[in-house]
PDB file of C-alpha atoms and ligand atoms in Angstrom:
ATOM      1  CA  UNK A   1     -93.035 185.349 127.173  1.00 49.00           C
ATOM      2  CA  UNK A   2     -91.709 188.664 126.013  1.00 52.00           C
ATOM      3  CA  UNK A   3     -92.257 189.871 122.749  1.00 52.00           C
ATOM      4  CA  UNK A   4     -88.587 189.026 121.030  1.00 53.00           C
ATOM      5  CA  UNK A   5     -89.144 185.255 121.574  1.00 52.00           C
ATOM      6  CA  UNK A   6     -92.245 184.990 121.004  1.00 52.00           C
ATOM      7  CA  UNK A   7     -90.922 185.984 117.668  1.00 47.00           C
ATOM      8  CA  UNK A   8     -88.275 183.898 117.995  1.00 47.00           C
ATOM      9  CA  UNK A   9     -89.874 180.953 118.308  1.00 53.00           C
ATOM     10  CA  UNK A  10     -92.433 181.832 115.772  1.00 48.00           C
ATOM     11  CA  UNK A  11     -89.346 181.440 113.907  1.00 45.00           C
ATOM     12  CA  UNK A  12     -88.133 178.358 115.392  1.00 47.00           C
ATOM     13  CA  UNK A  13     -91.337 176.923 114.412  1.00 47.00           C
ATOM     14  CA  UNK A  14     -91.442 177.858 110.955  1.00 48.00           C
ATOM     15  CA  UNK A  15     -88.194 177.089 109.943  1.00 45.00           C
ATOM     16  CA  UNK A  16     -88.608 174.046 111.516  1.00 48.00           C
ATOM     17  CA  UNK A  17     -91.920 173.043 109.155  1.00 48.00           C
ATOM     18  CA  UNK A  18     -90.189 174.458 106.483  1.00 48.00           C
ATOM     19  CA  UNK A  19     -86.975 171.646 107.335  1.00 44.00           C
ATOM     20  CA  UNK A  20     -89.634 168.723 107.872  1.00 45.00           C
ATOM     21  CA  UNK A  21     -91.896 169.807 104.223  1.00 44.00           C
ATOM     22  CA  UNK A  22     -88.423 170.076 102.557  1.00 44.00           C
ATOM     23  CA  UNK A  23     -87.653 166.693 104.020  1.00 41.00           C
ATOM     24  CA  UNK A  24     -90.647 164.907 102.962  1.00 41.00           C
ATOM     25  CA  UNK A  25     -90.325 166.009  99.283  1.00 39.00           C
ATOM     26  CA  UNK A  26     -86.785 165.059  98.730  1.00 40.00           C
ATOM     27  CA  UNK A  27     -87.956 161.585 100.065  1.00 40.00           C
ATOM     28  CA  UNK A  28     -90.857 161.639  98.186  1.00 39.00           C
ATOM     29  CA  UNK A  29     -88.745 162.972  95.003  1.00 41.00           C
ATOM     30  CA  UNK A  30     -86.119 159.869  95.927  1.00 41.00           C
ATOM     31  CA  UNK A  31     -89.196 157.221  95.902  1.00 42.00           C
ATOM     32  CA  UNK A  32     -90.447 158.253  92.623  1.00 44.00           C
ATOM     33  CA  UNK A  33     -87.200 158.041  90.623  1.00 43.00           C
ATOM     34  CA  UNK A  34     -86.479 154.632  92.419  1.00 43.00           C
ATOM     35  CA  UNK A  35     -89.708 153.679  90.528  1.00 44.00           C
ATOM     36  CA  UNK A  36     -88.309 154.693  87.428  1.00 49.00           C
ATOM     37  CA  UNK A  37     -84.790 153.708  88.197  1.00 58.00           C
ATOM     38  CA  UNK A  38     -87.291 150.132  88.188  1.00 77.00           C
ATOM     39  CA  UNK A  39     -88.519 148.108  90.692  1.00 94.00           C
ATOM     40  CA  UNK A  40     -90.524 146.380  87.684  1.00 97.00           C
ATOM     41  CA  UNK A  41     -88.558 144.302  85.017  1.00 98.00           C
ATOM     42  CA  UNK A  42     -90.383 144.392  82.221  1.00 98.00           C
ATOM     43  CA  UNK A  43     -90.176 141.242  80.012  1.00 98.00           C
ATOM     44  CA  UNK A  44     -91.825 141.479  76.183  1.00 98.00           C
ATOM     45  CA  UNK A  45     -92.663 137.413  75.184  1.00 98.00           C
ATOM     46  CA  UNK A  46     -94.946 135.625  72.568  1.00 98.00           C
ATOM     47  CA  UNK A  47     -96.505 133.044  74.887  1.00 98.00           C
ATOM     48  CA  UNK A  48     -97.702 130.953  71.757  1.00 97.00           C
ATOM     49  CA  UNK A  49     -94.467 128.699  72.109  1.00 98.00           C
ATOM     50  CA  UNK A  50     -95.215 126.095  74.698  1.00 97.00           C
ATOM     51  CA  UNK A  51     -93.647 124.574  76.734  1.00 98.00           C
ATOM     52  CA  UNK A  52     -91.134 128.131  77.186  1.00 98.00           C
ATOM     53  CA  UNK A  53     -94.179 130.357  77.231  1.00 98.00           C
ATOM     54  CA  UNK A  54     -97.836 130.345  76.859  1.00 98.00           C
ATOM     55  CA  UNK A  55    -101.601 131.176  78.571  1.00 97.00           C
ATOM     56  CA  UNK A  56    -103.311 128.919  80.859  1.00 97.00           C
ATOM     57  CA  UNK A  57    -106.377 130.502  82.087  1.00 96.00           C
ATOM     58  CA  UNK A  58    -105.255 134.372  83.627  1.00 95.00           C
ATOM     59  CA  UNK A  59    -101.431 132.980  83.205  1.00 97.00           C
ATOM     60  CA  UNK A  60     -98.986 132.924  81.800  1.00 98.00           C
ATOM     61  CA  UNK A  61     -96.855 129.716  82.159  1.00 98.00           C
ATOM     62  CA  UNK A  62     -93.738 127.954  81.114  1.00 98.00           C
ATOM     63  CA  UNK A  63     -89.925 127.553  81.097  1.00 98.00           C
ATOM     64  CA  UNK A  64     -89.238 131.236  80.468  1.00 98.00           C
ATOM     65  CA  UNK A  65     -91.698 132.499  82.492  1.00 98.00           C
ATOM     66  CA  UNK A  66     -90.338 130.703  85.467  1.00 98.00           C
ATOM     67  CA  UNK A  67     -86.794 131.125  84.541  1.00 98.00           C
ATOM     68  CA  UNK A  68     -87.709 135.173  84.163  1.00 98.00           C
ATOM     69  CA  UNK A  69     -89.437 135.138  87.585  1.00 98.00           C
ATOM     70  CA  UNK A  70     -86.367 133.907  89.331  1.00 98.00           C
ATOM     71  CA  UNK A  71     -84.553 136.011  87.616  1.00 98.00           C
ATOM     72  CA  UNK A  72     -86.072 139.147  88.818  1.00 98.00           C
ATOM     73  CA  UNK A  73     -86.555 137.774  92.579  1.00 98.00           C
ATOM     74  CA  UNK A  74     -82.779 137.861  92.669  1.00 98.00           C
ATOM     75  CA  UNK A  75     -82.063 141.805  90.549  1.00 98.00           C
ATOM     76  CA  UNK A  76     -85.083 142.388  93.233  1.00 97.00           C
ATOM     77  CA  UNK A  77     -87.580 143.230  91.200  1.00 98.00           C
ATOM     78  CA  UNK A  78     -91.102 142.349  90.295  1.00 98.00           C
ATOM     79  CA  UNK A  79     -91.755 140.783  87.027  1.00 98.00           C
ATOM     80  CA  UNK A  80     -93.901 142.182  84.415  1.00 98.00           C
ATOM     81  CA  UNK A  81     -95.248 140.078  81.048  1.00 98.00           C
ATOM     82  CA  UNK A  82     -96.112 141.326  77.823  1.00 98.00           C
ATOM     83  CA  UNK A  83     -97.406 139.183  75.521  1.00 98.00           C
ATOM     84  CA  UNK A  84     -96.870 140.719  71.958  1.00 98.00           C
ATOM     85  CA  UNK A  85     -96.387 139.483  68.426  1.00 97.00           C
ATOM     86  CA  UNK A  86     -92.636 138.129  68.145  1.00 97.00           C
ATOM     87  CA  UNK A  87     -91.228 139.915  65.442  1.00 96.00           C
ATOM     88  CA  UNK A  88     -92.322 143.071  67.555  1.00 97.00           C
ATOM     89  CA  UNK A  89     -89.913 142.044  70.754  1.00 98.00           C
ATOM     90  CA  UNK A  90     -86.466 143.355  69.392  1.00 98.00           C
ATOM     91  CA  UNK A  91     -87.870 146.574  68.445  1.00 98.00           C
ATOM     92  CA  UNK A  92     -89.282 147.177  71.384  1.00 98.00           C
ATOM     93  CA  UNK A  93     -86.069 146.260  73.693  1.00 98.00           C
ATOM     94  CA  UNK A  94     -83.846 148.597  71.559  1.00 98.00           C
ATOM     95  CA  UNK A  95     -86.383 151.220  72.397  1.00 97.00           C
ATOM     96  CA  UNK A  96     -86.579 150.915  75.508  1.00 97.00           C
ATOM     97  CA  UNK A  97     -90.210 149.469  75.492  1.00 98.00           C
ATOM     98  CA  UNK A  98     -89.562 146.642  77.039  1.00 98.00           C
ATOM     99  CA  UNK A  99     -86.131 145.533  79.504  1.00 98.00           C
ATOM    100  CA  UNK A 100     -85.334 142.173  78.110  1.00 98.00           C
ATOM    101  CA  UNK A 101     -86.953 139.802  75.501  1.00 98.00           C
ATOM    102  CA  UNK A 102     -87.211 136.093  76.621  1.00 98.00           C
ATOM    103  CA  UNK A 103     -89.246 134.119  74.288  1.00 98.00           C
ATOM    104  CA  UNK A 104     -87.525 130.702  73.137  1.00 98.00           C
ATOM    105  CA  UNK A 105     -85.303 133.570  71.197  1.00 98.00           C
ATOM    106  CA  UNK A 106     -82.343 132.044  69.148  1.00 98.00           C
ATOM    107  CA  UNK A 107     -79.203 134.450  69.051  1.00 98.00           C
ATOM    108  CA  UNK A 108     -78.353 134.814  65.509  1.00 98.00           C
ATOM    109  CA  UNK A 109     -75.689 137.275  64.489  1.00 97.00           C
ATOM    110  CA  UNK A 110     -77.750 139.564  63.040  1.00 97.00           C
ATOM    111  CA  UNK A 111     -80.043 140.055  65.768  1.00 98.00           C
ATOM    112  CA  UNK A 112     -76.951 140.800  67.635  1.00 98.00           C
ATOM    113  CA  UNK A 113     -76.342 143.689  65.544  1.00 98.00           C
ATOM    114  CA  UNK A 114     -79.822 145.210  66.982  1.00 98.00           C
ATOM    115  CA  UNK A 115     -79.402 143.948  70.491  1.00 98.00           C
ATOM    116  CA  UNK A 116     -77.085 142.350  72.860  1.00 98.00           C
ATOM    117  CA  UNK A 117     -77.704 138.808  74.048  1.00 98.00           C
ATOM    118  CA  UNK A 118     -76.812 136.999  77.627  1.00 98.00           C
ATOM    119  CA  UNK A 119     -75.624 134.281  77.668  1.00 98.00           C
ATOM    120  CA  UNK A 120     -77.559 131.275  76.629  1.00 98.00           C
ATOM    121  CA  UNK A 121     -79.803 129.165  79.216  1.00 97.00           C
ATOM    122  CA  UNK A 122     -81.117 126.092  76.693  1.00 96.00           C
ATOM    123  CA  UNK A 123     -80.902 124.699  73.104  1.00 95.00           C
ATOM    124  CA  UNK A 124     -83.307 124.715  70.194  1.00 96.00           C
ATOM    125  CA  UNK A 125     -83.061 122.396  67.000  1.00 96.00           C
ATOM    126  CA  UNK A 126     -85.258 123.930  64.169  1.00 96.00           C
ATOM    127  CA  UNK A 127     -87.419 120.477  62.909  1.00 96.00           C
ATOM    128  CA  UNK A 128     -89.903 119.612  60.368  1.00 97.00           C
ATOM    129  CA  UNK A 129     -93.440 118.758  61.200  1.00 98.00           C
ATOM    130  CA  UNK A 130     -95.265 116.883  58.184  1.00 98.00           C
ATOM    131  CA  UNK A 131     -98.395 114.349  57.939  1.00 97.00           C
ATOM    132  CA  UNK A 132     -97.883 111.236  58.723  1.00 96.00           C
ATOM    133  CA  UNK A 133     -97.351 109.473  55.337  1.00 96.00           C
ATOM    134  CA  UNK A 134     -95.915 112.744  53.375  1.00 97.00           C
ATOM    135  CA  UNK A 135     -93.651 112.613  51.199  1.00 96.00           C
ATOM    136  CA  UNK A 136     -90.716 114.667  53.000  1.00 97.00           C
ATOM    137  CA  UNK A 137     -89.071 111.728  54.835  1.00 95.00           C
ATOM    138  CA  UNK A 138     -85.839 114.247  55.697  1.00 94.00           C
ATOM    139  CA  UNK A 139     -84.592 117.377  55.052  1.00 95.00           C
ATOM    140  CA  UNK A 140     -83.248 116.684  51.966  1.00 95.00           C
ATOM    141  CA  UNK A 141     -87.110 116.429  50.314  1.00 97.00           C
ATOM    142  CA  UNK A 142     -87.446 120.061  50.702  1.00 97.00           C
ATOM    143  CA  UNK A 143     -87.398 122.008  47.595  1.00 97.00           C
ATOM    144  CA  UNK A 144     -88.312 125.477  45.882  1.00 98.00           C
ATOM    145  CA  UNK A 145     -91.744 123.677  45.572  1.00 97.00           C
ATOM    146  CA  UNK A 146     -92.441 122.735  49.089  1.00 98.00           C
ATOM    147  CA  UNK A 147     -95.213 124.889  50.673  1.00 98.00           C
ATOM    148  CA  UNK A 148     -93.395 125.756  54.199  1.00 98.00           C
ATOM    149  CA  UNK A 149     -95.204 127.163  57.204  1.00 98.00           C
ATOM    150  CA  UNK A 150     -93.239 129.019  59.600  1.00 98.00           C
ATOM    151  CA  UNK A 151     -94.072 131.463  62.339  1.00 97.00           C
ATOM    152  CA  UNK A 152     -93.170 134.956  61.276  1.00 97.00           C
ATOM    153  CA  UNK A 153     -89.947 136.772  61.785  1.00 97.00           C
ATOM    154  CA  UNK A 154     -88.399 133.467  63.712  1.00 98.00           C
ATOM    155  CA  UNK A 155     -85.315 131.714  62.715  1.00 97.00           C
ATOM    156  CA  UNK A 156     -87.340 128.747  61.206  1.00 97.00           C
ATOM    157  CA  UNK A 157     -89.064 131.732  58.689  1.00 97.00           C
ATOM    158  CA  UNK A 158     -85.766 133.902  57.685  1.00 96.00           C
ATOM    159  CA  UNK A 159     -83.368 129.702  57.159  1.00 96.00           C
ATOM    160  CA  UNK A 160     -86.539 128.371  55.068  1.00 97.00           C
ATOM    161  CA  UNK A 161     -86.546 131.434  53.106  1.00 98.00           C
ATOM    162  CA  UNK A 162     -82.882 131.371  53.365  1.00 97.00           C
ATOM    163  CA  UNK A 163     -82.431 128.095  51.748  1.00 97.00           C
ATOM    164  CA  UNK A 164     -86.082 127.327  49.225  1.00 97.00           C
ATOM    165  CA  UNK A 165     -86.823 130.872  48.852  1.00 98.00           C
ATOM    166  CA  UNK A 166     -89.575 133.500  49.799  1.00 97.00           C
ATOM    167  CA  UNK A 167     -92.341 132.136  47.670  1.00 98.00           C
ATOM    168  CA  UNK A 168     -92.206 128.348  49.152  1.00 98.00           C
ATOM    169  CA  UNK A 169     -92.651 129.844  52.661  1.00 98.00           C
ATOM    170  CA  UNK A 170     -96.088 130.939  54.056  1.00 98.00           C
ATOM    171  CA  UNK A 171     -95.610 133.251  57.500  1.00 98.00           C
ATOM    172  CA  UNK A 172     -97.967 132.037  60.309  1.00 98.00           C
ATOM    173  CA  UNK A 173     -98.765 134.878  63.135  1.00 95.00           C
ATOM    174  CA  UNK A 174     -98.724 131.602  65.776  1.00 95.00           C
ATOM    175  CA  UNK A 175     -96.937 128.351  65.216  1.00 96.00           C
ATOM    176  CA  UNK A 176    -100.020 126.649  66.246  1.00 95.00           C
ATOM    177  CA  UNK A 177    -101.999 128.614  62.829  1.00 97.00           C
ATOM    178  CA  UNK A 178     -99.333 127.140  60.840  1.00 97.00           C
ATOM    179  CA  UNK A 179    -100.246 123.799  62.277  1.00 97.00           C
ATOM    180  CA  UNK A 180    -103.690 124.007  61.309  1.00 97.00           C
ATOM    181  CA  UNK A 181    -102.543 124.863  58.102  1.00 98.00           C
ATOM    182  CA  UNK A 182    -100.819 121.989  57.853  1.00 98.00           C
ATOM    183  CA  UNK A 183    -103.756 119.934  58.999  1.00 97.00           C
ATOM    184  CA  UNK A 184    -105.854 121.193  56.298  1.00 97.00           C
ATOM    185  CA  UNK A 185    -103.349 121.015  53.404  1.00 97.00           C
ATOM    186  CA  UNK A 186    -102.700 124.255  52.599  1.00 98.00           C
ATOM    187  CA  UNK A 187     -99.173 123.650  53.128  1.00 98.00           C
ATOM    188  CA  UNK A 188     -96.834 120.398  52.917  1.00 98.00           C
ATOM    189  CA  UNK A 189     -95.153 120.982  56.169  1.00 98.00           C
ATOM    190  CA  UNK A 190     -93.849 123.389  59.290  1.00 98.00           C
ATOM    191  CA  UNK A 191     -90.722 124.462  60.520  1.00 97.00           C
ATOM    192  CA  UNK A 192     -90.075 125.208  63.796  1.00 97.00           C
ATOM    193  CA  UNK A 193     -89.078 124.722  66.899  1.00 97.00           C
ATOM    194  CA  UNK A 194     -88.727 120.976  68.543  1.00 96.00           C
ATOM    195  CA  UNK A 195     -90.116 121.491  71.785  1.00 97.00           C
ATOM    196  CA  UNK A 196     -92.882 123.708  70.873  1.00 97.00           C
ATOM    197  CA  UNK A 197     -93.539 121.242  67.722  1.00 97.00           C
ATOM    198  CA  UNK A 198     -93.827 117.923  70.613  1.00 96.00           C
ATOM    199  CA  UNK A 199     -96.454 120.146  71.981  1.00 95.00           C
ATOM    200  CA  UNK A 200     -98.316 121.160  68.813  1.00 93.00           C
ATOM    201  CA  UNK A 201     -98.805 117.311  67.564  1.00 93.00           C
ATOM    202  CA  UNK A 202     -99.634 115.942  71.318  1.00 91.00           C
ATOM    203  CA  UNK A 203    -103.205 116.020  70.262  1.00 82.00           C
ATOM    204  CA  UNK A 204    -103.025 115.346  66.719  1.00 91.00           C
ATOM    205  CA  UNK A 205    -102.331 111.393  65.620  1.00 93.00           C
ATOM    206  CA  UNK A 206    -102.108 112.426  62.077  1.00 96.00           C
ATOM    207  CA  UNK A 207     -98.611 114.634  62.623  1.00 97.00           C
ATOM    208  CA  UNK A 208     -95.342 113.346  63.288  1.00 97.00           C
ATOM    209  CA  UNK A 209     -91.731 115.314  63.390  1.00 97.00           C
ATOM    210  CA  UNK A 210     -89.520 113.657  60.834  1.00 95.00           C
ATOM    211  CA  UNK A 211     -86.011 112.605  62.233  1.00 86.00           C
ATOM    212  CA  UNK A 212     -83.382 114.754  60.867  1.00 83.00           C
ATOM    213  CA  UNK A 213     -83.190 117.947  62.432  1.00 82.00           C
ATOM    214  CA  UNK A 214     -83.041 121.010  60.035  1.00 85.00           C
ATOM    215  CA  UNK A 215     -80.836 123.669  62.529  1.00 90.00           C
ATOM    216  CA  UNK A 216     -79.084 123.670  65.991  1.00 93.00           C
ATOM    217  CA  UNK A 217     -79.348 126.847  68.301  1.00 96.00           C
ATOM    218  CA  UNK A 218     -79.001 128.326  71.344  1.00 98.00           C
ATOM    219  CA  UNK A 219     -81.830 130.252  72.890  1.00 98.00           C
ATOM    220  CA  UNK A 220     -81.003 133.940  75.168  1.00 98.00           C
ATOM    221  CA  UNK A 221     -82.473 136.420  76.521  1.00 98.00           C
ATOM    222  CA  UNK A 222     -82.069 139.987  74.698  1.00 98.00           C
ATOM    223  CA  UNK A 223     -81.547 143.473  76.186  1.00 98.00           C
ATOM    224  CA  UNK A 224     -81.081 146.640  74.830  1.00 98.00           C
ATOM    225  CA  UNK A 225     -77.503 147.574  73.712  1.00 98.00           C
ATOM    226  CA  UNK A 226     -77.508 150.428  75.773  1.00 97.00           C
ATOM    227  CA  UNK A 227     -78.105 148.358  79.253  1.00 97.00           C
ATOM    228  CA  UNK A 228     -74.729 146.372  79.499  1.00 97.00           C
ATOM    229  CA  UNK A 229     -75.794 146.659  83.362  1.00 97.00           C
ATOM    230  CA  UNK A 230     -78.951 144.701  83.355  1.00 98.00           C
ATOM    231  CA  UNK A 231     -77.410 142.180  80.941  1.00 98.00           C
ATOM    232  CA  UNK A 232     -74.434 141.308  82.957  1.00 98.00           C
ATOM    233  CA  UNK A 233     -77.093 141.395  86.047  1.00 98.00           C
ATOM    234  CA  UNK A 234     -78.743 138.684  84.403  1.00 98.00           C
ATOM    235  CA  UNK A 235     -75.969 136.969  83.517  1.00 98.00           C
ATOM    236  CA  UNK A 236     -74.775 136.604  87.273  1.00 98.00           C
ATOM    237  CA  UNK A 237     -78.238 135.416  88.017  1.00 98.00           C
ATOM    238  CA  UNK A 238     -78.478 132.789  85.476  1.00 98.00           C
ATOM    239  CA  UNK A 239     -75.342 131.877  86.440  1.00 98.00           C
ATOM    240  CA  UNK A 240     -76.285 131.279  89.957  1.00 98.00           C
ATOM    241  CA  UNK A 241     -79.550 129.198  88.322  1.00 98.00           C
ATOM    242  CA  UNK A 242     -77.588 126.945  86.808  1.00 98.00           C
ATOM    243  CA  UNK A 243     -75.220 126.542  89.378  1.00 98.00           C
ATOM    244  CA  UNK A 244     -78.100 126.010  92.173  1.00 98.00           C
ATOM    245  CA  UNK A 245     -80.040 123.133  89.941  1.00 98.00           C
ATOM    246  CA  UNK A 246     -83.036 126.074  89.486  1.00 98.00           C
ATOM    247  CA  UNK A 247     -83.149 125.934  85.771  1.00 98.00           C
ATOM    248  CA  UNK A 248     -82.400 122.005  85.281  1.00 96.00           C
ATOM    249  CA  UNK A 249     -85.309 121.593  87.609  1.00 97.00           C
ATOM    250  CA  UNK A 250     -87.811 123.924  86.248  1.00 98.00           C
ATOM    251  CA  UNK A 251     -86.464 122.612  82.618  1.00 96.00           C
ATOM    252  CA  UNK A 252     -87.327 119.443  83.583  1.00 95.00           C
ATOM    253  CA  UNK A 253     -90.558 120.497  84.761  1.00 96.00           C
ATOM    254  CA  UNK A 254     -91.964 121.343  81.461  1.00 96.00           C
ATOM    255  CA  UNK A 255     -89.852 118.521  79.442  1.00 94.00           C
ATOM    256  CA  UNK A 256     -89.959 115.407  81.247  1.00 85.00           C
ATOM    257  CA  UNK A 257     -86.649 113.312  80.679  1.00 80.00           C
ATOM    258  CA  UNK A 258     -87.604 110.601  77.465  1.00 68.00           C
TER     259      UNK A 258
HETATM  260  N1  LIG B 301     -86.279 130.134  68.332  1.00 95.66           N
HETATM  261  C1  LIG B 301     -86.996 130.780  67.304  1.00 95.66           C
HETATM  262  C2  LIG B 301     -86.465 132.173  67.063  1.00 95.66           C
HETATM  263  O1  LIG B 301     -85.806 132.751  67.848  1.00 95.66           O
HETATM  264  C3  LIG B 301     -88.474 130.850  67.526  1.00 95.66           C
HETATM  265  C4  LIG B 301     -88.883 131.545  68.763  1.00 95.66           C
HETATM  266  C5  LIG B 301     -90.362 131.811  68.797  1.00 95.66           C
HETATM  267  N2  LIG B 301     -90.736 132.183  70.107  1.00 95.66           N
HETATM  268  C6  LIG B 301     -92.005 132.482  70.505  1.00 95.66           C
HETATM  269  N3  LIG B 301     -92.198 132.762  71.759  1.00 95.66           N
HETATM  270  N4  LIG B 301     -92.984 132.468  69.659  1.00 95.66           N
HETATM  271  O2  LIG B 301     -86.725 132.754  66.073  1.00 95.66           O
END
């Protein structure tokens, strides 16, 4: 080889590395900001609210958890739980903490004004746990001097307040402390929600839900207002669960027909 290409394909060589190094960063670059452009949906619950969420050993189980898991196999992402207190979930989707909030969550107007809602996937009726024998035979029995337990921030705490005032209510950080409560005396009765109420008294002969029902509602998942995309994404996907049997079937999974 004379000297000129020896130098040329010196050159050849180097611009050649220089091609492939540039080529592995901009992949590298384009992996990373996939990550953050998510491969991971991140899903804030309170898993104290069986049978939609709640621990059984290392997991985390129930209606919404299952629901959420399909959810995310079809947007193509993995699924990622937190399990925080529930009057922490909204503020932490409008940040940006967290994509969605799925916990049993009843859309009420003015959680819409914070976030945005899909569209709904199951009911709720608010009802009113009491000892068996109590006085409160119906809603109407509730007064200004009725010592209500209600989990905190939920739609059971802000109606009771609502309608009998701050002081008659007593916030619970679990439905199931509220329970207890209950059990002990320290208050006259708990409002919450039915299905997580059936599964509260299971155990316990000396409950019983009384038969009027204090609230209907409609439970959704929440998103951030700025992330129109990921809610209409889940939208088509529930949509597509409901249409395929997938939510009727885990639904009925968890709440066996009566
Ligand atoms: N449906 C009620 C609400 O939205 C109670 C939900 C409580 N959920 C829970 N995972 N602890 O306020």
């Amino acid at each position: 080889m004379n000297n000129s290409k020896k130098i040329l394909s010196v050159l050849l060589i180097a611009v050649m590395a220089m091609g492939m190094l540039a080529g592995c960063g901009s992949k590298k670059a384009a992996d990373d900001s996939a990550k953050d452009a998510k491969d991971t949906l991140v899903m804030a619950t309170n898993a104290t609210f069986p049978p939609y969420e709640y621990v059984e050993g290392d997991d985390f189980k129930g209606i919404d958890v299952e629901i959420a898991g399909e959810i995310a196999k079809k947007l193509g992402m993995k699924l990622d739980i937190q399990d925080v207190e529930f009057d922490s979930i909204i503020a932490g989707v409008q940040s940006g903490k967290y994509d969605m909030g799925m916990a049993g969550m009843t859309v009420t107007d003015e959680r819409k004004q914070s976030v945005d809602f899909t569209d709904s996937y199951a009911t709720g009726i608010q009802v009113i746990i009491v000892k068996k024998g109590s006085d409160i035979k119906s809603v109407d029995d509730l007064s200004e001097d009725t010592k209500i337990g209600v989990q905190q921030g939920t739609t059971g705490h802000i109606y009771a307040s609502d309608d009998y005032g701050e002081d008659a209510v007593t916030p619970f950080n679990k439905g199931a402390d509220a329970v207890q409560a209950l059990l002990s005396g320290k208050i006259d009765c708990v409002i919450i929600d039915n299905e997580p109420a059936k599964a509260y008294i299971e155990s316990n002969d000396e409950l019983e839900i009384i038969d009027t029902e204090y609230v209907k509602e409609d439970y959704a998942i929440c998103v951030s207002k700025d992330n129109s995309d990921l809610r209409d994404k889940i939208n088509t996907a529930l949509q597509e669960l409901k249409d395929d049997g997938t939510i009727d079937k885990i639904v009925s999974k968890y709440i066996p027909a009566e």
